[in-house]
Amino acid sequence: MFTAVQSRSTPVSSEIQHVFSIRRRKISQICRYNRSCFKVKAVIQSGNDNKTVKDANFMEKSMEESNRLLVSSGKARDVKAVVTLRKKMKEKISDKIEDQWESLMNGIGKGILIQLISQDIDPVTKSGKFAESYVRGWLSKPSDHPHIVEYAANLTVPHDFGRPGAIIITNLLDKEIHLVQIVVHGFNEGPVFFSVNTWIHSQKDNPESRIIFQNQAYLPSQTPPGIKDLRREDLLSIRGNGKGERKLHERIYDYDVYNDLGNPDKSEDLARPLLGGKEKPYPRRCRTGRGPTKKDPLAERRIEKPHPVYVPRDETFEEIKQNTFSAGRLKALLHNLVPLIAATLSSSDIPFTNFTDIDKLYKDGVVLNDDNDPQKNNFLSEMLEKVFSVSKRLLKYEIPAIIRRDRFAWLRDNEFARQALAGVNPVNIELLREFPIVSKLDPAVYGPPDSAITRDVIEQELNGMSVEEAIQAKRLFILDYHDMLLPFIGKMNSLPGRKAYASRTLFFYTSRGVLKPIIVELSLPPTPSSARNKRIFSHGQDATNHWIWNLAKAHVCSNDAGVHQLVNHWLRTHACMEPYIIASHRHLSSLHPIYKLLHPHMRYTLEINALARQSLINGGGVIEACFSPGRYSMEISSAAYKSMWRFDMEALPADLIRRGMAVEDTSMPLGVKLVIEDYPYAADGLLIWSAIKEYVESYVDHYYSEPNSVTSDVELQGWWNEIKNKGHADKKNETWWPKLVTKEDLSGILTTMIWTASGQHAAINFGQYPFGGYVPNRPTIMRKLIPHEDDPSYENFILHPEYTFLASLPTQLQATKVMAVQDTLSTHSADEEYMYQLHEIQQFSINDHEVLKILKRFSAKLKEIEDTINQRNKDIRLKNRSGAGVPPYELLLPTSGPGVTCRGIPNSISI
């Protein structure tokens, strides 16, 4: 019989125990009733003696004969469940033996037990009607796919069984199985689909069986009575109880703070503060439940590479992703390539001495040191050659897009400004709306609040306009990292090999429709001798000012790279999506239409975030090693979350209005008009936003047509409340959280979430290597301050300005490591799922023709948008996306192939 017992490793609450005890009684009643009235096939329990087996076989044959009589008399019918499994891609002999054993167990009916539950209530048991059978068949049926196999289970059900609503599946094998789908044939309505694509744990790991629901969407109030209890129970089993260390086979979704980034047991230098709480607020992550470190009881013990960090089982990368691009590529990078780069270059970690040194990375490559172990060396070489452009230990980088057409574009002011609108981080530029520019930091700590950028300095660059006229005409813009970074600059500059400023950059939008940088302000914390430690730079005309101006721009680019990676990329997409995903699993049944809507946009995100905590954003990880903030990186991310993150401002139109880059205009399709029409990120982003909004509104309207249907949806209300109160607990009392009362409220919330996971992440992720792969264009670290005339280094700067500039950039080791990371993060995997494919993906999850029509309309709309973007990139009037040597803006094109393409919008954050 079906065992309704929670895992021994997971103590259960009294509420869950109560539900399980009810189902045990009901299933027992169903079995007795079915056996007496309809003689549904009994479960055969294996025994140690031959008599038990013979009795069981005799009973089974008797049942089969009885079932045949019932079918022939019209009181019952035979149905067949076809079970599709995905096998692992293996080559080991032991694995092949395991596969043969699995086939044998399924052949004799000892491998997989399925229980078919009707949507209808049985009048006797008051539960769903029930039939069960083992999967059987001596040989699995191979499919066209080499790793897909099919088995069958024959069941006999009463003639009034009704439509199947759920299947309970028990895996009696010694290992987990990957269930693709179950299709039940034999009912008058046609085949009934249960497409799940899920891992089913072995009963030896957890005696609790899995509940699988059919491909139909129901609001909680519409759930068929026969599966209502199962719906509630399945949600309870996913939530766990917040105790114990999670095991890799489990599927428990719960919350925790970021207390696993440091490793104080290994070194005091690797201790990191806890993120999440009043002092350092942060979104919550998925709980793993590991014990505390020895030296810090508030820090969680780390799992170091290559051992995996727990994520719920279905959140892990599928094998095709592991074996092709992103997952295998990222793991190979972090576990093998980066250490190999470090071993090669660390002993001579020197700066680039001339631009030819940088060019060699693309022409000649980096020769990596051989390992002393020949066997390991051969294996590593083969692996790296498959995943990267590494041949015979030669790491050779592709030429980044930013210099592919024009190798000197990065030097020009117009390209520096263009990237603020069409680069990898086009989300920080703002309209300057007030003058003078004033800091909001405490002047008692950070000095006088007013900027050193004066009216006279600005008006020298405005071609006869006054500051007031330029502000009124919306011609002045600012990239302001002063308040975000100044509190950390002193600590950052105390780190070896790092020198940074807090920066402000002012831009002027010319009458020719071109944005140009006019002033850079670089600030250091006040000192006892100087309360105003600020310097002003402009492009100048002479050679000396030209080189100093380039150094000032490089410092701005370094700040921009850090804010991009730590705030806009990691925090606002990866970290903020994680609570939405956890809450969706905990509160929205897989039957819920909103779960089905969000599911493609949650794929792989928890896994990639876990990998990032393990090797990218952790203490001593790649981000700390290669970006200016160093060990203070995540503290800056937390400070940004505290000061600027708002859910309502993550909507693209709201964000553009907040930054002054758009104004409200009811005559425009989305009610906003861009201040700079040639703003590629915003112009293309609004097209994608509009398509998502239209799609979501149609979908929500389809399911929530009745009055009060949003407020009466208990799963939905629990979902939204938990996102605010647990997932973003440090922001729970903010008044700006949207209400969830109407279907318009729901559509707005969902549009923001889907945009964040898809278009927003694509726009700020997949251009990392095309723009950052050339170090002078976007250095992630600056190692020297700009020399003063009275500095000892000033004379050397005058004699060798090129060397001074390059010596200020990342070292060869830092640059090579960060280029490898950016290359990987910019790579689409071979199994990427893109937004335009949603109608193909969702057809296996939603059995609703009207919804599939909505999805097809969305796909068609995205195709139209792609054509529009391609036309824009050919428009010579749009100078930020076309012209001599100018890369077209393609980051928001919906389609892409695998690799570093600088285009394509995946459904989810998967790299």
PDB file of N, CA and C in Angstrom, residues 22-89:
ATOM      1  N   ILE A  22      -5.152  11.379   8.103  1.00  0.00           N
ATOM      2  CA  ILE A  22      -6.446  11.359   7.404  1.00  0.00           C
ATOM      3  C   ILE A  22      -6.313  10.598   6.101  1.00  0.00           C
ATOM      4  N   ARG A  23      -5.212  10.864   5.343  1.00  0.00           N
ATOM      5  CA  ARG A  23      -5.101  10.191   4.048  1.00  0.00           C
ATOM      6  C   ARG A  23      -4.850   8.698   4.222  1.00  0.00           C
ATOM      7  N   ARG A  24      -4.100   8.325   5.247  1.00  0.00           N
ATOM      8  CA  ARG A  24      -3.900   6.897   5.470  1.00  0.00           C
ATOM      9  C   ARG A  24      -5.233   6.189   5.654  1.00  0.00           C
ATOM     10  N   ARG A  25      -6.114   6.805   6.453  1.00  0.00           N
ATOM     11  CA  ARG A  25      -7.422   6.188   6.687  1.00  0.00           C
ATOM     12  C   ARG A  25      -8.243   6.151   5.401  1.00  0.00           C
ATOM     13  N   LYS A  26      -8.172   7.265   4.634  1.00  0.00           N
ATOM     14  CA  LYS A  26      -8.988   7.324   3.418  1.00  0.00           C
ATOM     15  C   LYS A  26      -8.490   6.358   2.363  1.00  0.00           C
ATOM     16  N   ILE A  27      -7.168   6.292   2.191  1.00  0.00           N
ATOM     17  CA  ILE A  27      -6.625   5.348   1.217  1.00  0.00           C
ATOM     18  C   ILE A  27      -6.962   3.919   1.612  1.00  0.00           C
ATOM     19  N   SER A  28      -6.883   3.640   2.908  1.00  0.00           N
ATOM     20  CA  SER A  28      -7.229   2.293   3.386  1.00  0.00           C
ATOM     21  C   SER A  28      -8.686   1.976   3.077  1.00  0.00           C
ATOM     22  N   GLN A  29      -9.580   2.977   3.290  1.00  0.00           N
ATOM     23  CA  GLN A  29     -10.994   2.779   2.974  1.00  0.00           C
ATOM     24  C   GLN A  29     -11.196   2.534   1.480  1.00  0.00           C
ATOM     25  N   ILE A  30     -10.470   3.333   0.669  1.00  0.00           N
ATOM     26  CA  ILE A  30     -10.599   3.189  -0.783  1.00  0.00           C
ATOM     27  C   ILE A  30     -10.187   1.787  -1.216  1.00  0.00           C
ATOM     28  N   CYS A  31      -9.059   1.329  -0.656  1.00  0.00           N
ATOM     29  CA  CYS A  31      -8.564   0.001  -1.032  1.00  0.00           C
ATOM     30  C   CYS A  31      -9.594  -1.076  -0.685  1.00  0.00           C
ATOM     31  N   ARG A  32     -10.096  -1.029   0.543  1.00  0.00           N
ATOM     32  CA  ARG A  32     -11.069  -2.051   0.954  1.00  0.00           C
ATOM     33  C   ARG A  32     -12.315  -1.986   0.075  1.00  0.00           C
ATOM     34  N   TYR A  33     -12.758  -0.771  -0.215  1.00  0.00           N
ATOM     35  CA  TYR A  33     -13.970  -0.614  -1.008  1.00  0.00           C
ATOM     36  C   TYR A  33     -13.756  -1.099  -2.439  1.00  0.00           C
ATOM     37  N   ASN A  34     -12.613  -0.717  -3.015  1.00  0.00           N
ATOM     38  CA  ASN A  34     -12.334  -1.129  -4.389  1.00  0.00           C
ATOM     39  C   ASN A  34     -12.163  -2.637  -4.493  1.00  0.00           C
ATOM     40  N   ARG A  35     -11.507  -3.238  -3.516  1.00  0.00           N
ATOM     41  CA  ARG A  35     -11.265  -4.674  -3.582  1.00  0.00           C
ATOM     42  C   ARG A  35     -12.570  -5.450  -3.460  1.00  0.00           C
ATOM     43  N   SER A  36     -13.443  -4.971  -2.624  1.00  0.00           N
ATOM     44  CA  SER A  36     -14.689  -5.715  -2.426  1.00  0.00           C
ATOM     45  C   SER A  36     -15.683  -5.489  -3.548  1.00  0.00           C
ATOM     46  N   CYS A  37     -15.740  -4.245  -4.078  1.00  0.00           N
ATOM     47  CA  CYS A  37     -16.759  -3.934  -5.076  1.00  0.00           C
ATOM     48  C   CYS A  37     -16.275  -4.104  -6.500  1.00  0.00           C
ATOM     49  N   PHE A  38     -15.033  -3.704  -6.746  1.00  0.00           N
ATOM     50  CA  PHE A  38     -14.575  -3.716  -8.134  1.00  0.00           C
ATOM     51  C   PHE A  38     -13.358  -4.599  -8.326  1.00  0.00           C
ATOM     52  N   LYS A  39     -12.823  -5.157  -7.223  1.00  0.00           N
ATOM     53  CA  LYS A  39     -11.677  -6.048  -7.295  1.00  0.00           C
ATOM     54  C   LYS A  39     -10.506  -5.418  -8.051  1.00  0.00           C
ATOM     55  N   VAL A  40     -10.209  -4.131  -7.698  1.00  0.00           N
ATOM     56  CA  VAL A  40      -9.043  -3.492  -8.287  1.00  0.00           C
ATOM     57  C   VAL A  40      -7.797  -4.253  -7.852  1.00  0.00           C
ATOM     58  N   LYS A  41      -6.842  -4.385  -8.721  1.00  0.00           N
ATOM     59  CA  LYS A  41      -5.667  -5.211  -8.501  1.00  0.00           C
ATOM     60  C   LYS A  41      -4.989  -4.882  -7.177  1.00  0.00           C
ATOM     61  N   ALA A  42      -4.697  -5.886  -6.384  1.00  0.00           N
ATOM     62  CA  ALA A  42      -4.055  -5.703  -5.082  1.00  0.00           C
ATOM     63  C   ALA A  42      -2.564  -5.470  -5.265  1.00  0.00           C
ATOM     64  N   VAL A  43      -1.985  -4.859  -4.266  1.00  0.00           N
ATOM     65  CA  VAL A  43      -0.545  -4.663  -4.263  1.00  0.00           C
ATOM     66  C   VAL A  43       0.124  -5.938  -3.807  1.00  0.00           C
ATOM     67  N   ILE A  44       1.134  -6.358  -4.500  1.00  0.00           N
ATOM     68  CA  ILE A  44       1.835  -7.588  -4.168  1.00  0.00           C
ATOM     69  C   ILE A  44       3.065  -7.234  -3.359  1.00  0.00           C
ATOM     70  N   GLN A  45       3.093  -7.674  -2.143  1.00  0.00           N
ATOM     71  CA  GLN A  45       4.244  -7.418  -1.291  1.00  0.00           C
ATOM     72  C   GLN A  45       5.216  -8.591  -1.412  1.00  0.00           C
ATOM     73  N   SER A  46       6.469  -8.290  -1.588  1.00  0.00           N
ATOM     74  CA  SER A  46       7.460  -9.350  -1.715  1.00  0.00           C
ATOM     75  C   SER A  46       7.801  -9.912  -0.347  1.00  0.00           C
ATOM     76  N   GLY A  47       8.103 -11.183  -0.288  1.00  0.00           N
ATOM     77  CA  GLY A  47       8.463 -11.826   0.969  1.00  0.00           C
ATOM     78  C   GLY A  47       9.750 -12.589   0.827  1.00  0.00           C
ATOM     79  N   ASN A  48      10.214 -13.155   1.922  1.00  0.00           N
ATOM     80  CA  ASN A  48      11.478 -13.884   1.895  1.00  0.00           C
ATOM     81  C   ASN A  48      11.312 -15.347   1.507  1.00  0.00           C
ATOM     82  N   ASP A  49      10.087 -15.911   1.637  1.00  0.00           N
ATOM     83  CA  ASP A  49       9.913 -17.323   1.344  1.00  0.00           C
ATOM     84  C   ASP A  49       9.126 -17.500   0.063  1.00  0.00           C
ATOM     85  N   ASN A  50       9.309 -18.656  -0.558  1.00  0.00           N
ATOM     86  CA  ASN A  50       8.679 -18.922  -1.841  1.00  0.00           C
ATOM     87  C   ASN A  50       7.155 -18.958  -1.745  1.00  0.00           C
ATOM     88  N   LYS A  51       6.647 -19.419  -0.571  1.00  0.00           N
ATOM     89  CA  LYS A  51       5.199 -19.529  -0.423  1.00  0.00           C
ATOM     90  C   LYS A  51       4.550 -18.143  -0.546  1.00  0.00           C
ATOM     91  N   THR A  52       5.193 -17.129   0.065  1.00  0.00           N
ATOM     92  CA  THR A  52       4.645 -15.774  -0.027  1.00  0.00           C
ATOM     93  C   THR A  52       4.577 -15.316  -1.468  1.00  0.00           C
ATOM     94  N   VAL A  53       5.656 -15.583  -2.190  1.00  0.00           N
ATOM     95  CA  VAL A  53       5.687 -15.168  -3.591  1.00  0.00           C
ATOM     96  C   VAL A  53       4.627 -15.911  -4.400  1.00  0.00           C
ATOM     97  N   LYS A  54       4.497 -17.251  -4.159  1.00  0.00           N
ATOM     98  CA  LYS A  54       3.505 -18.031  -4.906  1.00  0.00           C
ATOM     99  C   LYS A  54       2.093 -17.556  -4.587  1.00  0.00           C
ATOM    100  N   ASP A  55       1.837 -17.289  -3.285  1.00  0.00           N
ATOM    101  CA  ASP A  55       0.510 -16.795  -2.907  1.00  0.00           C
ATOM    102  C   ASP A  55       0.228 -15.454  -3.559  1.00  0.00           C
ATOM    103  N   ALA A  56       1.262 -14.602  -3.590  1.00  0.00           N
ATOM    104  CA  ALA A  56       1.070 -13.291  -4.197  1.00  0.00           C
ATOM    105  C   ALA A  56       0.797 -13.423  -5.687  1.00  0.00           C
ATOM    106  N   ASN A  57       1.542 -14.308  -6.357  1.00  0.00           N
ATOM    107  CA  ASN A  57       1.322 -14.499  -7.786  1.00  0.00           C
ATOM    108  C   ASN A  57      -0.062 -15.079  -8.056  1.00  0.00           C
ATOM    109  N   PHE A  58      -0.470 -16.006  -7.216  1.00  0.00           N
ATOM    110  CA  PHE A  58      -1.804 -16.601  -7.376  1.00  0.00           C
ATOM    111  C   PHE A  58      -2.886 -15.542  -7.197  1.00  0.00           C
ATOM    112  N   MET A  59      -2.703 -14.679  -6.154  1.00  0.00           N
ATOM    113  CA  MET A  59      -3.680 -13.622  -5.910  1.00  0.00           C
ATOM    114  C   MET A  59      -3.738 -12.673  -7.101  1.00  0.00           C
ATOM    115  N   GLU A  60      -2.566 -12.339  -7.632  1.00  0.00           N
ATOM    116  CA  GLU A  60      -2.530 -11.413  -8.759  1.00  0.00           C
ATOM    117  C   GLU A  60      -3.248 -12.000  -9.973  1.00  0.00           C
ATOM    118  N   LYS A  61      -3.008 -13.275 -10.265  1.00  0.00           N
ATOM    119  CA  LYS A  61      -3.682 -13.906 -11.406  1.00  0.00           C
ATOM    120  C   LYS A  61      -5.182 -13.952 -11.192  1.00  0.00           C
ATOM    121  N   SER A  62      -5.586 -14.190  -9.952  1.00  0.00           N
ATOM    122  CA  SER A  62      -7.027 -14.224  -9.643  1.00  0.00           C
ATOM    123  C   SER A  62      -7.643 -12.852  -9.873  1.00  0.00           C
ATOM    124  N   MET A  63      -6.931 -11.812  -9.434  1.00  0.00           N
ATOM    125  CA  MET A  63      -7.420 -10.457  -9.619  1.00  0.00           C
ATOM    126  C   MET A  63      -7.515 -10.111 -11.098  1.00  0.00           C
ATOM    127  N   GLU A  64      -6.495 -10.509 -11.857  1.00  0.00           N
ATOM    128  CA  GLU A  64      -6.517 -10.226 -13.292  1.00  0.00           C
ATOM    129  C   GLU A  64      -7.708 -10.900 -13.967  1.00  0.00           C
ATOM    130  N   GLU A  65      -7.995 -12.131 -13.565  1.00  0.00           N
ATOM    131  CA  GLU A  65      -9.136 -12.835 -14.127  1.00  0.00           C
ATOM    132  C   GLU A  65     -10.438 -12.136 -13.744  1.00  0.00           C
ATOM    133  N   SER A  66     -10.536 -11.724 -12.467  1.00  0.00           N
ATOM    134  CA  SER A  66     -11.740 -11.023 -12.008  1.00  0.00           C
ATOM    135  C   SER A  66     -11.910  -9.705 -12.766  1.00  0.00           C
ATOM    136  N   ASN A  67     -10.815  -8.999 -12.955  1.00  0.00           N
ATOM    137  CA  ASN A  67     -10.886  -7.730 -13.673  1.00  0.00           C
ATOM    138  C   ASN A  67     -11.357  -7.934 -15.107  1.00  0.00           C
ATOM    139  N   ARG A  68     -10.868  -9.025 -15.758  1.00  0.00           N
ATOM    140  CA  ARG A  68     -11.297  -9.293 -17.133  1.00  0.00           C
ATOM    141  C   ARG A  68     -12.809  -9.526 -17.186  1.00  0.00           C
ATOM    142  N   LEU A  69     -13.323 -10.240 -16.182  1.00  0.00           N
ATOM    143  CA  LEU A  69     -14.774 -10.495 -16.141  1.00  0.00           C
ATOM    144  C   LEU A  69     -15.555  -9.202 -15.950  1.00  0.00           C
ATOM    145  N   LEU A  70     -15.030  -8.318 -15.068  1.00  0.00           N
ATOM    146  CA  LEU A  70     -15.715  -7.044 -14.836  1.00  0.00           C
ATOM    147  C   LEU A  70     -15.704  -6.169 -16.085  1.00  0.00           C
ATOM    148  N   VAL A  71     -14.581  -6.182 -16.810  1.00  0.00           N
ATOM    149  CA  VAL A  71     -14.492  -5.389 -18.035  1.00  0.00           C
ATOM    150  C   VAL A  71     -15.451  -5.922 -19.086  1.00  0.00           C
ATOM    151  N   SER A  72     -15.506  -7.267 -19.225  1.00  0.00           N
ATOM    152  CA  SER A  72     -16.391  -7.873 -20.228  1.00  0.00           C
ATOM    153  C   SER A  72     -17.860  -7.641 -19.905  1.00  0.00           C
ATOM    154  N   SER A  73     -18.177  -7.486 -18.619  1.00  0.00           N
ATOM    155  CA  SER A  73     -19.572  -7.263 -18.222  1.00  0.00           C
ATOM    156  C   SER A  73     -19.961  -5.789 -18.261  1.00  0.00           C
ATOM    157  N   GLY A  74     -19.007  -4.896 -18.557  1.00  0.00           N
ATOM    158  CA  GLY A  74     -19.301  -3.476 -18.646  1.00  0.00           C
ATOM    159  C   GLY A  74     -19.228  -2.738 -17.327  1.00  0.00           C
ATOM    160  N   LYS A  75     -18.875  -3.413 -16.233  1.00  0.00           N
ATOM    161  CA  LYS A  75     -18.801  -2.756 -14.926  1.00  0.00           C
ATOM    162  C   LYS A  75     -17.459  -2.060 -14.697  1.00  0.00           C
ATOM    163  N   ALA A  76     -16.491  -2.317 -15.515  1.00  0.00           N
ATOM    164  CA  ALA A  76     -15.165  -1.714 -15.360  1.00  0.00           C
ATOM    165  C   ALA A  76     -14.521  -1.589 -16.735  1.00  0.00           C
ATOM    166  N   ARG A  77     -13.427  -0.891 -16.789  1.00  0.00           N
ATOM    167  CA  ARG A  77     -12.697  -0.727 -18.058  1.00  0.00           C
ATOM    168  C   ARG A  77     -11.203  -0.823 -17.783  1.00  0.00           C
ATOM    169  N   ASP A  78     -10.475  -1.254 -18.811  1.00  0.00           N
ATOM    170  CA  ASP A  78      -9.013  -1.294 -18.744  1.00  0.00           C
ATOM    171  C   ASP A  78      -8.459   0.030 -19.269  1.00  0.00           C
ATOM    172  N   VAL A  79      -7.524   0.593 -18.545  1.00  0.00           N
ATOM    173  CA  VAL A  79      -6.810   1.776 -19.022  1.00  0.00           C
ATOM    174  C   VAL A  79      -5.322   1.497 -18.909  1.00  0.00           C
ATOM    175  N   LYS A  80      -4.569   2.219 -19.677  1.00  0.00           N
ATOM    176  CA  LYS A  80      -3.114   2.022 -19.676  1.00  0.00           C
ATOM    177  C   LYS A  80      -2.427   3.349 -19.391  1.00  0.00           C
ATOM    178  N   ALA A  81      -1.496   3.312 -18.447  1.00  0.00           N
ATOM    179  CA  ALA A  81      -0.668   4.480 -18.136  1.00  0.00           C
ATOM    180  C   ALA A  81       0.714   4.271 -18.738  1.00  0.00           C
ATOM    181  N   VAL A  82       1.103   5.129 -19.652  1.00  0.00           N
ATOM    182  CA  VAL A  82       2.428   5.069 -20.268  1.00  0.00           C
ATOM    183  C   VAL A  82       3.342   6.023 -19.511  1.00  0.00           C
ATOM    184  N   VAL A  83       4.376   5.484 -18.917  1.00  0.00           N
ATOM    185  CA  VAL A  83       5.286   6.240 -18.057  1.00  0.00           C
ATOM    186  C   VAL A  83       6.588   6.502 -18.816  1.00  0.00           C
ATOM    187  N   THR A  84       6.926   7.754 -18.983  1.00  0.00           N
ATOM    188  CA  THR A  84       8.136   8.136 -19.713  1.00  0.00           C
ATOM    189  C   THR A  84       9.198   8.614 -18.730  1.00  0.00           C
ATOM    190  N   LEU A  85      10.367   7.985 -18.802  1.00  0.00           N
ATOM    191  CA  LEU A  85      11.487   8.336 -17.933  1.00  0.00           C
ATOM    192  C   LEU A  85      12.661   8.834 -18.764  1.00  0.00           C
ATOM    193  N   ARG A  86      13.431   9.718 -18.176  1.00  0.00           N
ATOM    194  CA  ARG A  86      14.681  10.134 -18.807  1.00  0.00           C
ATOM    195  C   ARG A  86      15.821   9.464 -18.064  1.00  0.00           C
ATOM    196  N   LYS A  87      16.661   8.789 -18.802  1.00  0.00           N
ATOM    197  CA  LYS A  87      17.811   8.117 -18.201  1.00  0.00           C
ATOM    198  C   LYS A  87      19.009   9.072 -18.217  1.00  0.00           C
ATOM    199  N   LYS A  88      19.902   8.859 -17.296  1.00  0.00           N
ATOM    200  CA  LYS A  88      21.091   9.693 -17.224  1.00  0.00           C
ATOM    201  C   LYS A  88      22.042   9.384 -18.380  1.00  0.00           C
ATOM    202  N   MET A  89      22.808  10.373 -18.753  1.00  0.00           N
ATOM    203  CA  MET A  89      23.797  10.200 -19.819  1.00  0.00           C
ATOM    204  C   MET A  89      25.068   9.622 -19.193  1.00  0.00           C
TER     205      MET A  89
END
